JSON list of C-alpha atoms and ligand atoms in Angstrom, two decimals:
[
{"chain": "A", "resi": 1, "resn": "MET", "atom": "CA", "xyz": [19.31, -13.49, 2.10]},
{"chain": "A", "resi": 2, "resn": "GLY", "atom": "CA", "xyz": [15.95, -12.85, 1.32]},
{"chain": "A", "resi": 3, "resn": "ASN", "atom": "CA", "xyz": [13.86, -9.51, 1.50]},
{"chain": "A", "resi": 4, "resn": "ASN", "atom": "CA", "xyz": [10.76, -11.80, 2.30]},
{"chain": "A", "resi": 5, "resn": "ILE", "atom": "CA", "xyz": [7.86, -10.40, 4.87]},
{"chain": "A", "resi": 6, "resn": "LEU", "atom": "CA", "xyz": [6.36, -11.96, 7.96]},
{"chain": "A", "resi": 7, "resn": "SER", "atom": "CA", "xyz": [2.74, -11.12, 8.07]},
{"chain": "A", "resi": 8, "resn": "PRO", "atom": "CA", "xyz": [1.35, -12.81, 11.29]},
{"chain": "A", "resi": 9, "resn": "SER", "atom": "CA", "xyz": [-2.17, -13.18, 11.16]},
{"chain": "A", "resi": 10, "resn": "LEU", "atom": "CA", "xyz": [-3.93, -11.68, 14.42]},
{"chain": "A", "resi": 11, "resn": "LEU", "atom": "CA", "xyz": [-6.45, -14.11, 14.37]},
{"chain": "A", "resi": 12, "resn": "SER", "atom": "CA", "xyz": [-4.63, -16.36, 16.46]},
{"chain": "A", "resi": 13, "resn": "VAL", "atom": "CA", "xyz": [-3.83, -13.66, 18.66]},
{"chain": "A", "resi": 14, "resn": "ASP", "atom": "CA", "xyz": [-5.06, -13.77, 22.68]},
{"chain": "A", "resi": 15, "resn": "PHE", "atom": "CA", "xyz": [-7.64, -11.47, 22.23]},
{"chain": "A", "resi": 16, "resn": "ASN", "atom": "CA", "xyz": [-7.47, -10.31, 26.02]},
{"chain": "A", "resi": 17, "resn": "ASN", "atom": "CA", "xyz": [-4.05, -9.15, 25.13]},
{"chain": "A", "resi": 18, "resn": "ILE", "atom": "CA", "xyz": [-4.14, -7.87, 21.89]},
{"chain": "A", "resi": 19, "resn": "GLU", "atom": "CA", "xyz": [-2.08, -4.95, 23.12]},
{"chain": "A", "resi": 20, "resn": "ARG", "atom": "CA", "xyz": [0.57, -6.52, 24.30]},
{"chain": "A", "resi": 21, "resn": "ASP", "atom": "CA", "xyz": [1.32, -9.31, 22.00]},
{"chain": "A", "resi": 22, "resn": "SER", "atom": "CA", "xyz": [0.61, -6.73, 19.15]},
{"chain": "A", "resi": 23, "resn": "ARG", "atom": "CA", "xyz": [3.40, -5.09, 20.56]},
{"chain": "A", "resi": 24, "resn": "ILE", "atom": "CA", "xyz": [5.44, -8.03, 21.24]},
{"chain": "A", "resi": 25, "resn": "ILE", "atom": "CA", "xyz": [5.17, -8.94, 17.40]},
{"chain": "A", "resi": 26, "resn": "ASP", "atom": "CA", "xyz": [6.17, -5.88, 16.43]},
{"chain": "A", "resi": 27, "resn": "GLU", "atom": "CA", "xyz": [9.23, -5.06, 18.52]},
{"chain": "A", "resi": 28, "resn": "ALA", "atom": "CA", "xyz": [10.32, -8.65, 17.68]},
{"chain": "A", "resi": 29, "resn": "GLY", "atom": "CA", "xyz": [10.02, -7.65, 13.49]},
{"chain": "A", "resi": 30, "resn": "ALA", "atom": "CA", "xyz": [6.98, -8.80, 12.09]},
{"chain": "A", "resi": 31, "resn": "GLU", "atom": "CA", "xyz": [6.99, -6.22, 9.20]},
{"chain": "A", "resi": 32, "resn": "TRP", "atom": "CA", "xyz": [3.06, -6.84, 8.24]},
{"chain": "A", "resi": 33, "resn": "PHE", "atom": "CA", "xyz": [0.39, -7.24, 10.32]},
{"chain": "A", "resi": 34, "resn": "HIS", "atom": "CA", "xyz": [-2.36, -9.73, 8.84]},
{"chain": "A", "resi": 35, "resn": "LEU", "atom": "CA", "xyz": [-6.34, -9.07, 9.13]},
{"chain": "A", "resi": 36, "resn": "ASP", "atom": "CA", "xyz": [-8.69, -11.05, 9.13]},
{"chain": "A", "resi": 37, "resn": "VAL", "atom": "CA", "xyz": [-11.68, -10.10, 8.22]},
{"chain": "A", "resi": 38, "resn": "MET", "atom": "CA", "xyz": [-15.20, -12.45, 8.03]},
{"chain": "A", "resi": 39, "resn": "ASP", "atom": "CA", "xyz": [-18.61, -11.86, 7.25]},
{"chain": "A", "resi": 40, "resn": "GLY", "atom": "CA", "xyz": [-19.57, -14.98, 8.35]},
{"chain": "A", "resi": 41, "resn": "THR", "atom": "CA", "xyz": [-21.37, -15.66, 4.58]},
{"chain": "A", "resi": 42, "resn": "PHE", "atom": "CA", "xyz": [-18.55, -15.68, 2.60]},
{"chain": "A", "resi": 43, "resn": "VAL", "atom": "CA", "xyz": [-16.80, -17.92, 5.06]},
{"chain": "A", "resi": 44, "resn": "PRO", "atom": "CA", "xyz": [-18.46, -20.07, 7.53]},
{"chain": "A", "resi": 45, "resn": "ASN", "atom": "CA", "xyz": [-17.02, -18.00, 10.57]},
{"chain": "A", "resi": 46, "resn": "ILE", "atom": "CA", "xyz": [-17.23, -14.08, 11.64]},
{"chain": "A", "resi": 47, "resn": "SER", "atom": "CA", "xyz": [-13.99, -12.89, 13.09]},
{"chain": "A", "resi": 48, "resn": "PHE", "atom": "CA", "xyz": [-13.97, -8.66, 13.48]},
{"chain": "A", "resi": 49, "resn": "GLY", "atom": "CA", "xyz": [-14.33, -5.12, 11.32]},
{"chain": "A", "resi": 50, "resn": "PRO", "atom": "CA", "xyz": [-12.29, -2.06, 11.27]},
{"chain": "A", "resi": 51, "resn": "PRO", "atom": "CA", "xyz": [-13.70, -1.01, 14.78]},
{"chain": "A", "resi": 52, "resn": "VAL", "atom": "CA", "xyz": [-10.88, -3.49, 16.56]},
{"chain": "A", "resi": 53, "resn": "ILE", "atom": "CA", "xyz": [-8.43, -2.41, 13.00]},
{"chain": "A", "resi": 54, "resn": "GLU", "atom": "CA", "xyz": [-8.59, 1.34, 14.42]},
{"chain": "A", "resi": 55, "resn": "CYS", "atom": "CA", "xyz": [-7.79, -0.39, 17.83]},
{"chain": "A", "resi": 56, "resn": "ILE", "atom": "CA", "xyz": [-4.34, -2.22, 16.23]},
{"chain": "A", "resi": 57, "resn": "ARG", "atom": "CA", "xyz": [-3.69, 1.30, 14.44]},
{"chain": "A", "resi": 58, "resn": "LYS", "atom": "CA", "xyz": [-2.90, 2.77, 18.03]},
{"chain": "A", "resi": 59, "resn": "ILE", "atom": "CA", "xyz": [-0.64, 0.27, 18.93]},
{"chain": "A", "resi": 60, "resn": "THR", "atom": "CA", "xyz": [1.70, -0.09, 16.03]},
{"chain": "A", "resi": 61, "resn": "ASP", "atom": "CA", "xyz": [3.09, 1.35, 12.72]},
{"chain": "A", "resi": 62, "resn": "ARG", "atom": "CA", "xyz": [3.11, -1.47, 11.49]},
{"chain": "A", "resi": 63, "resn": "PHE", "atom": "CA", "xyz": [1.99, -2.02, 7.42]},
{"chain": "A", "resi": 64, "resn": "PHE", "atom": "CA", "xyz": [-1.40, -3.21, 7.85]},
{"chain": "A", "resi": 65, "resn": "ASP", "atom": "CA", "xyz": [-2.64, -6.19, 5.36]},
{"chain": "A", "resi": 66, "resn": "VAL", "atom": "CA", "xyz": [-6.36, -6.47, 5.59]},
{"chain": "A", "resi": 67, "resn": "HIS", "atom": "CA", "xyz": [-7.80, -9.62, 3.80]},
{"chain": "A", "resi": 68, "resn": "LEU", "atom": "CA", "xyz": [-10.92, -9.15, 3.38]},
{"chain": "A", "resi": 69, "resn": "MET", "atom": "CA", "xyz": [-12.69, -12.39, 3.06]},
{"chain": "A", "resi": 70, "resn": "ILE", "atom": "CA", "xyz": [-16.67, -10.65, 2.46]},
{"chain": "A", "resi": 71, "resn": "VAL", "atom": "CA", "xyz": [-18.97, -10.94, -0.28]},
{"chain": "A", "resi": 72, "resn": "GLU", "atom": "CA", "xyz": [-19.01, -7.77, -2.34]},
{"chain": "A", "resi": 73, "resn": "PRO", "atom": "CA", "xyz": [-16.38, -5.87, -0.09]},
{"chain": "A", "resi": 74, "resn": "ILE", "atom": "CA", "xyz": [-16.66, -2.51, -2.48]},
{"chain": "A", "resi": 75, "resn": "ARG", "atom": "CA", "xyz": [-19.02, -1.66, -0.21]},
{"chain": "A", "resi": 76, "resn": "TYR", "atom": "CA", "xyz": [-16.41, -1.08, 2.32]},
{"chain": "A", "resi": 77, "resn": "ILE", "atom": "CA", "xyz": [-13.31, 0.35, 0.87]},
{"chain": "A", "resi": 78, "resn": "ASP", "atom": "CA", "xyz": [-13.38, 3.47, 2.31]},
{"chain": "A", "resi": 79, "resn": "VAL", "atom": "CA", "xyz": [-14.48, 2.26, 5.99]},
{"chain": "A", "resi": 80, "resn": "PHE", "atom": "CA", "xyz": [-11.25, 0.07, 5.97]},
{"chain": "A", "resi": 81, "resn": "LYS", "atom": "CA", "xyz": [-9.07, 2.50, 5.16]},
{"chain": "A", "resi": 82, "resn": "ALA", "atom": "CA", "xyz": [-10.16, 5.09, 7.51]},
{"chain": "A", "resi": 83, "resn": "ALA", "atom": "CA", "xyz": [-9.62, 1.98, 9.98]},
{"chain": "A", "resi": 84, "resn": "GLY", "atom": "CA", "xyz": [-6.37, 2.26, 8.94]},
{"chain": "A", "resi": 85, "resn": "ALA", "atom": "CA", "xyz": [-5.81, -0.60, 6.14]},
{"chain": "A", "resi": 86, "resn": "ASP", "atom": "CA", "xyz": [-2.24, 0.03, 3.74]},
{"chain": "A", "resi": 87, "resn": "MET", "atom": "CA", "xyz": [-3.42, -2.74, 1.60]},
{"chain": "A", "resi": 88, "resn": "ILE", "atom": "CA", "xyz": [-6.77, -4.05, 1.31]},
{"chain": "A", "resi": 89, "resn": "THR", "atom": "CA", "xyz": [-6.87, -7.95, -0.05]},
{"chain": "A", "resi": 90, "resn": "VAL", "atom": "CA", "xyz": [-10.62, -8.77, -1.70]},
{"chain": "A", "resi": 91, "resn": "HIS", "atom": "CA", "xyz": [-11.20, -12.22, -2.90]},
{"chain": "A", "resi": 92, "resn": "TYR", "atom": "CA", "xyz": [-12.16, -13.26, -6.58]},
{"chain": "A", "resi": 93, "resn": "GLU", "atom": "CA", "xyz": [-14.58, -15.28, -6.07]},
{"chain": "A", "resi": 94, "resn": "ALA", "atom": "CA", "xyz": [-16.06, -12.68, -3.54]},
{"chain": "A", "resi": 95, "resn": "CYS", "atom": "CA", "xyz": [-17.02, -9.84, -6.67]},
{"chain": "A", "resi": 96, "resn": "LYS", "atom": "CA", "xyz": [-19.68, -9.35, -9.18]},
{"chain": "A", "resi": 97, "resn": "ASP", "atom": "CA", "xyz": [-16.71, -6.74, -10.65]},
{"chain": "A", "resi": 98, "resn": "LEU", "atom": "CA", "xyz": [-13.50, -6.92, -9.25]},
{"chain": "A", "resi": 99, "resn": "LYS", "atom": "CA", "xyz": [-11.96, -4.48, -11.85]},
{"chain": "A", "resi": 100, "resn": "ALA", "atom": "CA", "xyz": [-13.91, -1.75, -10.24]},
{"chain": "A", "resi": 101, "resn": "THR", "atom": "CA", "xyz": [-13.75, -3.58, -6.50]},
{"chain": "A", "resi": 102, "resn": "ILE", "atom": "CA", "xyz": [-9.55, -3.22, -7.40]},
{"chain": "A", "resi": 103, "resn": "GLU", "atom": "CA", "xyz": [-10.08, 0.71, -9.31]},
{"chain": "A", "resi": 104, "resn": "ALA", "atom": "CA", "xyz": [-11.82, 1.34, -5.98]},
{"chain": "A", "resi": 105, "resn": "ILE", "atom": "CA", "xyz": [-8.98, 0.29, -3.47]},
{"chain": "A", "resi": 106, "resn": "LYS", "atom": "CA", "xyz": [-6.72, 1.89, -5.66]},
{"chain": "A", "resi": 107, "resn": "ASN", "atom": "CA", "xyz": [-8.32, 5.49, -5.39]},
{"chain": "A", "resi": 108, "resn": "THR", "atom": "CA", "xyz": [-8.57, 5.13, -1.77]},
{"chain": "A", "resi": 109, "resn": "GLY", "atom": "CA", "xyz": [-4.91, 5.07, -2.38]},
{"chain": "A", "resi": 110, "resn": "VAL", "atom": "CA", "xyz": [-3.59, 1.95, -0.34]},
{"chain": "A", "resi": 111, "resn": "LYS", "atom": "CA", "xyz": [-2.33, -0.79, -1.84]},
{"chain": "A", "resi": 112, "resn": "CYS", "atom": "CA", "xyz": [-4.70, -3.15, -3.14]},
{"chain": "A", "resi": 113, "resn": "GLY", "atom": "CA", "xyz": [-4.69, -7.62, -3.36]},
{"chain": "A", "resi": 114, "resn": "VAL", "atom": "CA", "xyz": [-6.38, -10.19, -5.11]},
{"chain": "A", "resi": 115, "resn": "SER", "atom": "CA", "xyz": [-7.06, -13.68, -3.43]},
{"chain": "A", "resi": 116, "resn": "ILE", "atom": "CA", "xyz": [-7.88, -16.87, -4.37]},
{"chain": "A", "resi": 117, "resn": "LYS", "atom": "CA", "xyz": [-9.21, -19.94, -2.98]},
{"chain": "A", "resi": 118, "resn": "PRO", "atom": "CA", "xyz": [-8.03, -23.40, -2.97]},
{"chain": "A", "resi": 119, "resn": "ASP", "atom": "CA", "xyz": [-9.88, -24.74, -5.69]},
{"chain": "A", "resi": 120, "resn": "THR", "atom": "CA", "xyz": [-9.74, -21.61, -8.03]},
{"chain": "A", "resi": 121, "resn": "ASP", "atom": "CA", "xyz": [-7.02, -21.57, -11.07]},
{"chain": "A", "resi": 122, "resn": "VAL", "atom": "CA", "xyz": [-4.39, -18.90, -11.01]},
{"chain": "A", "resi": 123, "resn": "CYS", "atom": "CA", "xyz": [-5.11, -18.10, -14.48]},
{"chain": "A", "resi": 124, "resn": "VAL", "atom": "CA", "xyz": [-8.60, -16.02, -13.91]},
{"chain": "A", "resi": 125, "resn": "LEU", "atom": "CA", "xyz": [-6.22, -13.40, -12.43]},
{"chain": "A", "resi": 126, "resn": "GLU", "atom": "CA", "xyz": [-4.22, -13.01, -15.41]},
{"chain": "A", "resi": 127, "resn": "ASP", "atom": "CA", "xyz": [-4.93, -9.65, -16.93]},
{"chain": "A", "resi": 128, "resn": "TYR", "atom": "CA", "xyz": [-5.51, -8.30, -13.80]},
{"chain": "A", "resi": 129, "resn": "ILE", "atom": "CA", "xyz": [-1.58, -8.65, -12.48]},
{"chain": "A", "resi": 130, "resn": "SER", "atom": "CA", "xyz": [-0.18, -5.62, -13.86]},
{"chain": "A", "resi": 131, "resn": "MET", "atom": "CA", "xyz": [-3.10, -4.08, -12.07]},
{"chain": "A", "resi": 132, "resn": "ILE", "atom": "CA", "xyz": [-2.71, -5.05, -8.66]},
{"chain": "A", "resi": 133, "resn": "ASP", "atom": "CA", "xyz": [0.42, -4.79, -5.57]},
{"chain": "A", "resi": 134, "resn": "MET", "atom": "CA", "xyz": [-0.70, -8.30, -4.17]},
{"chain": "A", "resi": 135, "resn": "VAL", "atom": "CA", "xyz": [-1.95, -11.88, -5.03]},
{"chain": "A", "resi": 136, "resn": "LEU", "atom": "CA", "xyz": [-2.91, -14.31, -2.12]},
{"chain": "A", "resi": 137, "resn": "ILE", "atom": "CA", "xyz": [-2.42, -17.79, -2.89]},
{"chain": "A", "resi": 138, "resn": "MET", "atom": "CA", "xyz": [-5.08, -19.39, 0.05]},
{"chain": "A", "resi": 139, "resn": "SER", "atom": "CA", "xyz": [-3.35, -22.88, 1.12]},
{"chain": "A", "resi": 140, "resn": "VAL", "atom": "CA", "xyz": [-5.95, -23.42, 3.18]},
{"chain": "A", "resi": 141, "resn": "GLU", "atom": "CA", "xyz": [-9.89, -22.82, 2.51]},
{"chain": "A", "resi": 142, "resn": "PRO", "atom": "CA", "xyz": [-10.72, -20.01, 4.20]},
{"chain": "A", "resi": 143, "resn": "GLY", "atom": "CA", "xyz": [-12.82, -18.92, 7.61]},
{"chain": "A", "resi": 144, "resn": "PHE", "atom": "CA", "xyz": [-10.68, -20.77, 10.47]},
{"chain": "A", "resi": 145, "resn": "GLY", "atom": "CA", "xyz": [-6.98, -20.54, 11.46]},
{"chain": "A", "resi": 146, "resn": "GLY", "atom": "CA", "xyz": [-4.63, -23.49, 12.36]},
{"chain": "A", "resi": 147, "resn": "GLN", "atom": "CA", "xyz": [-5.62, -25.73, 9.38]},
{"chain": "A", "resi": 148, "resn": "LYS", "atom": "CA", "xyz": [-3.19, -28.31, 7.62]},
{"chain": "A", "resi": 149, "resn": "PHE", "atom": "CA", "xyz": [-1.20, -26.81, 4.75]},
{"chain": "A", "resi": 150, "resn": "MET", "atom": "CA", "xyz": [-2.16, -27.98, 1.34]},
{"chain": "A", "resi": 151, "resn": "PRO", "atom": "CA", "xyz": [0.31, -28.49, -0.85]},
{"chain": "A", "resi": 152, "resn": "LYS", "atom": "CA", "xyz": [-1.24, -28.05, -4.09]},
{"chain": "A", "resi": 153, "resn": "ALA", "atom": "CA", "xyz": [-0.69, -24.13, -3.17]},
{"chain": "A", "resi": 154, "resn": "LEU", "atom": "CA", "xyz": [2.95, -24.87, -3.76]},
{"chain": "A", "resi": 155, "resn": "GLY", "atom": "CA", "xyz": [2.20, -25.41, -7.73]},
{"chain": "A", "resi": 156, "resn": "LYS", "atom": "CA", "xyz": [0.29, -22.14, -8.37]},
{"chain": "A", "resi": 157, "resn": "ILE", "atom": "CA", "xyz": [2.70, -20.21, -6.57]},
{"chain": "A", "resi": 158, "resn": "LYS", "atom": "CA", "xyz": [4.80, -21.19, -9.04]},
{"chain": "A", "resi": 159, "resn": "ALA", "atom": "CA", "xyz": [1.92, -20.15, -11.76]},
{"chain": "A", "resi": 160, "resn": "THR", "atom": "CA", "xyz": [1.66, -16.99, -10.26]},
{"chain": "A", "resi": 161, "resn": "LYS", "atom": "CA", "xyz": [5.05, -16.36, -10.37]},
{"chain": "A", "resi": 162, "resn": "ALA", "atom": "CA", "xyz": [5.26, -16.96, -13.96]},
{"chain": "A", "resi": 163, "resn": "LEU", "atom": "CA", "xyz": [2.29, -14.50, -14.34]},
{"chain": "A", "resi": 164, "resn": "ALA", "atom": "CA", "xyz": [4.04, -11.90, -12.68]},
{"chain": "A", "resi": 165, "resn": "ASN", "atom": "CA", "xyz": [7.46, -12.04, -14.35]},
{"chain": "A", "resi": 166, "resn": "LYS", "atom": "CA", "xyz": [6.17, -11.20, -17.40]},
{"chain": "A", "resi": 167, "resn": "SER", "atom": "CA", "xyz": [3.78, -8.22, -16.71]},
{"chain": "A", "resi": 168, "resn": "ASN", "atom": "CA", "xyz": [4.61, -7.23, -12.95]},
{"chain": "A", "resi": 169, "resn": "PRO", "atom": "CA", "xyz": [8.32, -8.24, -11.53]},
{"chain": "A", "resi": 170, "resn": "ASN", "atom": "CA", "xyz": [7.44, -6.17, -7.85]},
{"chain": "A", "resi": 171, "resn": "LEU", "atom": "CA", "xyz": [4.13, -8.37, -7.61]},
{"chain": "A", "resi": 172, "resn": "TYR", "atom": "CA", "xyz": [3.72, -9.20, -3.96]},
{"chain": "A", "resi": 173, "resn": "ILE", "atom": "CA", "xyz": [3.22, -13.13, -2.90]},
{"chain": "A", "resi": 174, "resn": "GLU", "atom": "CA", "xyz": [1.58, -13.80, 0.10]},
{"chain": "A", "resi": 175, "resn": "VAL", "atom": "CA", "xyz": [0.58, -17.37, 0.31]},
{"chain": "A", "resi": 176, "resn": "ASP", "atom": "CA", "xyz": [-1.91, -18.12, 3.90]},
{"chain": "A", "resi": 177, "resn": "GLY", "atom": "CA", "xyz": [-2.96, -20.47, 6.05]},
{"chain": "A", "resi": 178, "resn": "GLY", "atom": "CA", "xyz": [-0.75, -23.73, 7.80]},
{"chain": "A", "resi": 179, "resn": "ILE", "atom": "CA", "xyz": [2.65, -22.29, 7.37]},
{"chain": "A", "resi": 180, "resn": "THR", "atom": "CA", "xyz": [4.74, -23.69, 9.97]},
{"chain": "A", "resi": 181, "resn": "LEU", "atom": "CA", "xyz": [8.31, -22.94, 10.24]},
{"chain": "A", "resi": 182, "resn": "ASP", "atom": "CA", "xyz": [8.55, -26.48, 8.76]},
{"chain": "A", "resi": 183, "resn": "ASN", "atom": "CA", "xyz": [6.82, -25.80, 5.45]},
{"chain": "A", "resi": 184, "resn": "VAL", "atom": "CA", "xyz": [7.65, -22.67, 5.26]},
{"chain": "A", "resi": 185, "resn": "LYS", "atom": "CA", "xyz": [10.84, -22.56, 3.02]},
{"chain": "A", "resi": 186, "resn": "ASP", "atom": "CA", "xyz": [9.01, -24.71, 0.35]},
{"chain": "A", "resi": 187, "resn": "VAL", "atom": "CA", "xyz": [6.37, -21.88, -0.09]},
{"chain": "A", "resi": 188, "resn": "ILE", "atom": "CA", "xyz": [9.60, -19.84, -0.11]},
{"chain": "A", "resi": 189, "resn": "ASP", "atom": "CA", "xyz": [11.31, -21.76, -2.93]},
{"chain": "A", "resi": 190, "resn": "ALA", "atom": "CA", "xyz": [8.05, -21.99, -4.88]},
{"chain": "A", "resi": 191, "resn": "GLY", "atom": "CA", "xyz": [8.21, -17.82, -5.34]},
{"chain": "A", "resi": 192, "resn": "ALA", "atom": "CA", "xyz": [6.68, -16.36, -2.41]},
{"chain": "A", "resi": 193, "resn": "ASN", "atom": "CA", "xyz": [7.69, -13.68, -1.10]},
{"chain": "A", "resi": 194, "resn": "VAL", "atom": "CA", "xyz": [4.86, -12.32, 1.61]},
{"chain": "A", "resi": 195, "resn": "ILE", "atom": "CA", "xyz": [4.47, -15.17, 4.34]},
{"chain": "A", "resi": 196, "resn": "VAL", "atom": "CA", "xyz": [0.80, -15.09, 6.82]},
{"chain": "A", "resi": 197, "resn": "ALA", "atom": "CA", "xyz": [1.29, -17.54, 9.84]},
{"chain": "A", "resi": 198, "resn": "GLY", "atom": "CA", "xyz": [-1.68, -17.30, 12.66]},
{"chain": "A", "resi": 199, "resn": "SER", "atom": "CA", "xyz": [-0.93, -20.06, 14.80]},
{"chain": "A", "resi": 200, "resn": "ALA", "atom": "CA", "xyz": [2.33, -20.92, 14.53]},
{"chain": "A", "resi": 201, "resn": "VAL", "atom": "CA", "xyz": [3.73, -17.47, 15.42]},
{"chain": "A", "resi": 202, "resn": "PHE", "atom": "CA", "xyz": [1.37, -16.68, 18.33]},
{"chain": "A", "resi": 203, "resn": "LYS", "atom": "CA", "xyz": [1.64, -20.31, 19.88]},
{"chain": "A", "resi": 204, "resn": "GLY", "atom": "CA", "xyz": [4.16, -20.57, 22.25]},
{"chain": "A", "resi": 205, "resn": "ASP", "atom": "CA", "xyz": [7.24, -18.06, 22.63]},
{"chain": "A", "resi": 206, "resn": "LYS", "atom": "CA", "xyz": [6.08, -15.15, 19.83]},
{"chain": "A", "resi": 207, "resn": "VAL", "atom": "CA", "xyz": [9.44, -13.55, 19.68]},
{"chain": "A", "resi": 208, "resn": "ASP", "atom": "CA", "xyz": [11.64, -16.77, 18.79]},
{"chain": "A", "resi": 209, "resn": "ASN", "atom": "CA", "xyz": [8.78, -17.94, 16.59]},
{"chain": "A", "resi": 210, "resn": "VAL", "atom": "CA", "xyz": [8.94, -14.21, 14.14]},
{"chain": "A", "resi": 211, "resn": "LYS", "atom": "CA", "xyz": [12.52, -14.67, 14.21]},
{"chain": "A", "resi": 212, "resn": "ARG", "atom": "CA", "xyz": [13.25, -18.03, 13.46]},
{"chain": "A", "resi": 213, "resn": "PHE", "atom": "CA", "xyz": [10.62, -17.66, 10.21]},
{"chain": "A", "resi": 214, "resn": "TYR", "atom": "CA", "xyz": [12.84, -14.57, 9.43]},
{"chain": "A", "resi": 215, "resn": "GLU", "atom": "CA", "xyz": [15.86, -16.76, 9.68]},
{"chain": "A", "resi": 216, "resn": "ILE", "atom": "CA", "xyz": [14.62, -19.21, 7.19]},
{"chain": "A", "resi": 217, "resn": "MET", "atom": "CA", "xyz": [12.34, -17.49, 5.24]},
{"chain": "A", "resi": 218, "resn": "ASN", "atom": "CA", "xyz": [15.69, -15.56, 4.37]},
{"chain": "A", "resi": 219, "resn": "SER", "atom": "CA", "xyz": [18.43, -17.90, 4.37]},
{"chain": "B", "resi": 301, "resn": "LIG", "atom": "C1", "xyz": [-8.27, -18.07, 7.12]},
{"chain": "B", "resi": 301, "resn": "LIG", "atom": "C2", "xyz": [-7.29, -16.97, 7.07]},
{"chain": "B", "resi": 301, "resn": "LIG", "atom": "C3", "xyz": [-5.77, -16.95, 8.11]},
{"chain": "B", "resi": 301, "resn": "LIG", "atom": "C4", "xyz": [-5.18, -17.79, 9.40]},
{"chain": "B", "resi": 301, "resn": "LIG", "atom": "C5", "xyz": [-3.95, -18.19, 8.75]},
{"chain": "B", "resi": 301, "resn": "LIG", "atom": "O1", "xyz": [-8.92, -17.41, 6.41]},
{"chain": "B", "resi": 301, "resn": "LIG", "atom": "O2", "xyz": [-7.23, -16.34, 6.15]},
{"chain": "B", "resi": 301, "resn": "LIG", "atom": "O3", "xyz": [-5.52, -16.02, 7.40]},
{"chain": "B", "resi": 301, "resn": "LIG", "atom": "O4", "xyz": [-5.66, -16.61, 10.29]},
{"chain": "B", "resi": 301, "resn": "LIG", "atom": "O5", "xyz": [-3.77, -19.67, 9.82]},
{"chain": "B", "resi": 301, "resn": "LIG", "atom": "P1", "xyz": [-2.86, -20.31, 10.25]},
{"chain": "B", "resi": 301, "resn": "LIG", "atom": "O6", "xyz": [-1.56, -19.47, 10.08]},
{"chain": "B", "resi": 301, "resn": "LIG", "atom": "O7", "xyz": [-2.70, -20.39, 11.79]},
{"chain": "B", "resi": 301, "resn": "LIG", "atom": "O8", "xyz": [-3.20, -21.25, 9.05]},
{"chain": "B", "resi": 302, "resn": "LIG", "atom": "ZN1", "xyz": [-6.53, -14.47, 5.77]}
]
């Protein structure tokens, strides 16, 4: 048995029933809520921002894992902390000064993650891993739910795990994009310990999906 965590992506929730569905996945046992914020510039899509996160914060006490797909996220760290984030993850590719951005996040008291897109090499994170709480490996091009998992992410997870063993053994390694009940075991075996899943949780029976993810992840 492992202690791997499921972080369902609310991008795939039925927005007409966000309260009902948030309660359903909370009660089914999902430990983290993954909140995808998109600005239409860093990625070609616009999702939701702080007011929506603030609303969901009133529904559940679960850990809020906020994935910022926005340019220069340093401008908005305080706003997302105030909206209820427990962890703020920024993109390596979106920050002019990553170190200052990490420090700004840590200064607010929330946990800090850094994400890389599919074409960005893990080695760019080497100098930052000891300062952060999580690396988020994107296994699709960020911007949309429901895409197909890119198997090249598996090698990047292993490389991140090797870096973590050297400089930060408690690092969370989260993987996001195209994860299903059929491929989640490969992602865990490569070294991930936090799994994001959007469509694979919210399509069909949400309670059953959450339970089956945990069964496979921690078997
Ligand atoms: C994509 C987002 C993901 C997405 C995952 O840019 O970061 O969190 O919602 O959705 P699925 O699991 O459907 O690929
Ligand atoms: Zn995400």
